[in-house]
XYZ file of C-alpha atoms in Angstrom:
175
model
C 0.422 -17.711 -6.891
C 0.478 -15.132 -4.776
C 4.062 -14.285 -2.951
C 3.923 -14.535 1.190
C 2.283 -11.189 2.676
C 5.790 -10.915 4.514
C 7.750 -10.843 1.540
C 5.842 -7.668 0.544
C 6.462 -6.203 3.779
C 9.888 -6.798 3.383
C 10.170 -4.627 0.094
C 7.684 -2.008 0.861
C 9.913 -1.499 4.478
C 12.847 -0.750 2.296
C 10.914 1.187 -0.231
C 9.519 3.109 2.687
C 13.413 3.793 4.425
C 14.754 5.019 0.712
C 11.475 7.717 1.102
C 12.482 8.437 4.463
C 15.758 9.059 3.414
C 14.718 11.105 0.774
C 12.488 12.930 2.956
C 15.471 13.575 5.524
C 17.497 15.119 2.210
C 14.599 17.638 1.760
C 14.633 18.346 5.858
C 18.601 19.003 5.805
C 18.236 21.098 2.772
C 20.059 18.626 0.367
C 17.646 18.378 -2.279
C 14.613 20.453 -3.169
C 10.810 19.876 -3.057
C 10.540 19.324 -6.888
C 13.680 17.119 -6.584
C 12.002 15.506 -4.084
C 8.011 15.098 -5.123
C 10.013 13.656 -8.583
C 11.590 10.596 -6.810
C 8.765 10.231 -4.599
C 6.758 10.087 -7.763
C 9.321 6.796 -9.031
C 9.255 5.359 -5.310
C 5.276 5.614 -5.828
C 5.341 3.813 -9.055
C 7.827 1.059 -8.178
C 5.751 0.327 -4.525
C 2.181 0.106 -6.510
C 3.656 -2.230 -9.582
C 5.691 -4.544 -7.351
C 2.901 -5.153 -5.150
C 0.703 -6.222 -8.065
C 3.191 -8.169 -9.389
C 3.367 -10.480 -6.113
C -0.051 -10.692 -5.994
C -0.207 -12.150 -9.620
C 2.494 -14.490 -9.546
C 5.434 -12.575 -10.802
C 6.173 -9.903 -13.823
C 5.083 -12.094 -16.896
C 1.779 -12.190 -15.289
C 0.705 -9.133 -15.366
C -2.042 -8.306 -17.873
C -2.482 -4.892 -19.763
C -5.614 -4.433 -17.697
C -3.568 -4.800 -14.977
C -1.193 -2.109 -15.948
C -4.544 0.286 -16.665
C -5.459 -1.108 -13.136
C -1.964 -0.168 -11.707
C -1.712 3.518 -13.448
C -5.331 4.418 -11.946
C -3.495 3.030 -7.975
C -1.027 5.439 -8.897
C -2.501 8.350 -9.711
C -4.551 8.186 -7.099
C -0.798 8.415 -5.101
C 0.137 10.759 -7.317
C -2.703 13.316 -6.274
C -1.946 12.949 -2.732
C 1.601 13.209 -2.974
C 1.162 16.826 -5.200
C -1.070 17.993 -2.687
C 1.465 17.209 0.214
C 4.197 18.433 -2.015
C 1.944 21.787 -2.265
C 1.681 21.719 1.762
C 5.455 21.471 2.038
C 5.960 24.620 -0.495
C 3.551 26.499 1.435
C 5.849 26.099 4.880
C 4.756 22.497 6.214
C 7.035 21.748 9.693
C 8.996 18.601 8.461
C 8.787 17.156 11.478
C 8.032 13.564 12.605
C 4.735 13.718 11.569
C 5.711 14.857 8.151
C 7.950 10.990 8.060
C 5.030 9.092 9.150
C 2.971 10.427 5.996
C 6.391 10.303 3.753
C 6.399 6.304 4.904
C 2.381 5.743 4.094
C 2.931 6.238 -0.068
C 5.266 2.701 0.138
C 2.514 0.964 2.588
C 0.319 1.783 0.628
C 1.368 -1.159 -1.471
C -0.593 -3.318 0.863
C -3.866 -2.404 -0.784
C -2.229 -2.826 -3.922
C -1.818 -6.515 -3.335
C -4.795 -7.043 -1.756
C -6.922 -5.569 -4.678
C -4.888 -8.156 -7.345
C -4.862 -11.100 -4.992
C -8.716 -11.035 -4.888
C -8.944 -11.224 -8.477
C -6.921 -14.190 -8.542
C -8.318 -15.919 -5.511
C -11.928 -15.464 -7.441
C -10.290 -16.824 -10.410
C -9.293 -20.106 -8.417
C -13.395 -20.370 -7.439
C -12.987 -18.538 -3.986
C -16.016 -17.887 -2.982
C -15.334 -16.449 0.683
C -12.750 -14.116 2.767
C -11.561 -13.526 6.460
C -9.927 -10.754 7.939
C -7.288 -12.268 9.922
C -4.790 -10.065 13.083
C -2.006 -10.426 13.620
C -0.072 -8.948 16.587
C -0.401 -5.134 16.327
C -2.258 -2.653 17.692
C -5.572 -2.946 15.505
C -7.686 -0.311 14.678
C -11.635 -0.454 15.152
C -11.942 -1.255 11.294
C -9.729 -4.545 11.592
C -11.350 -5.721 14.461
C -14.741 -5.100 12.943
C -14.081 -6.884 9.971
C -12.224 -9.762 11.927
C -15.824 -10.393 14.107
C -17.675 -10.250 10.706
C -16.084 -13.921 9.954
C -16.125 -15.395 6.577
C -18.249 -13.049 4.071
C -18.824 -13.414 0.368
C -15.616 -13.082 -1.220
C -14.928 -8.599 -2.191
C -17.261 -7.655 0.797
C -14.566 -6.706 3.334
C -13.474 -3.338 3.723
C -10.510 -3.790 1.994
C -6.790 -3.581 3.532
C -5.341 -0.216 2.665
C -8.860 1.435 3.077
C -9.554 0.946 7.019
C -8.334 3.744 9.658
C -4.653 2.165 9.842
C -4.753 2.579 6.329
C -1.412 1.036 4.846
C -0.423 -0.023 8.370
C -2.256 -2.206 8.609
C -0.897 -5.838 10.106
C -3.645 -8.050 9.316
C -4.297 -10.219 6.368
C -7.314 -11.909 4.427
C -7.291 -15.573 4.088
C -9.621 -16.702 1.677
C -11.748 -20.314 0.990
């Protein structure tokens, strides 16, 4: 069974302080941008298993597909973060803007547990899915797919994948 959404947040707002921390070591000169990208790179990992894993049901259920599933989440992340890594090299202002996108690789984790916990909703005969807000300040995707109602379960634009991106507050209840 699938752990409470706000669990998740939980961990992926303390995964998302250790990058920010990380981030300020690089700003203040502490560590370096390989030193960096390389923990970033573990943070990345961690975020993108652990949110699979909640979606599941825990550790032990996790398949080997699931692993494949999880390595091809992460190197997705992994691409991103060697491009921003390149953008810092080549003189990036670490400014606030540059924290915003550090924070993003641990939300991303949202997707990640929305992608597993519509496999196992459809494995419990789930046939349909809602977009449901929360209070936030939605973007046009959310409230798009919250007037779309219940659709055929995998036809909403997924969480993680809408202009908030990782941000995002809603969540999908499914029947």
């Amino acid at each position: 069974m699938p752990i409470r959404r706000s669990a998740l947040d939980l961990a992926l707002l303390a995964t998302g302080r250790r990058m920010t921390a990380l981030g300020d070591q690089l700003r203040a000169g502490e560590i370096t941008g390989a030193a960096w990208a390389l923990e970033m790179r573990a943070l990345i990992k961690d975020v993108h298993l652990y949110s699979a894993a909640a979606a599941k049901g825990g550790w032990d259920a996790l398949t080997p597909a699931d692993f494949g599933r999880i390595g091809q989440l992460v190197k997705a992340q992994y691409q991103y973060l060697n491009r921003f890594a390149g953008q810092i090299a080549d003189g990036l202002v670490l400014d606030g803007h540059f924290r915003q996108r550090v924070i993003l690789y641990a939300e991303a984790g949202r997707g990640t547990y929305y992608t597993f916990t519509q496999d196992v909703m459809r494995d419990r005969g789930m046939t349909e899915e809602m977009n449901v807000l929360h209070p936030a300040d939605h973007c046009v995707g959310c409230l798009a797919e919250t007037a779309r109602g219940w659709v055929p379960l995998g036809e909403l634009v997924p969480v993680g994948a809408r202009e908030c991106l990782g941000r995002c507050k809603c969540t999908i209840t499914y029947r």
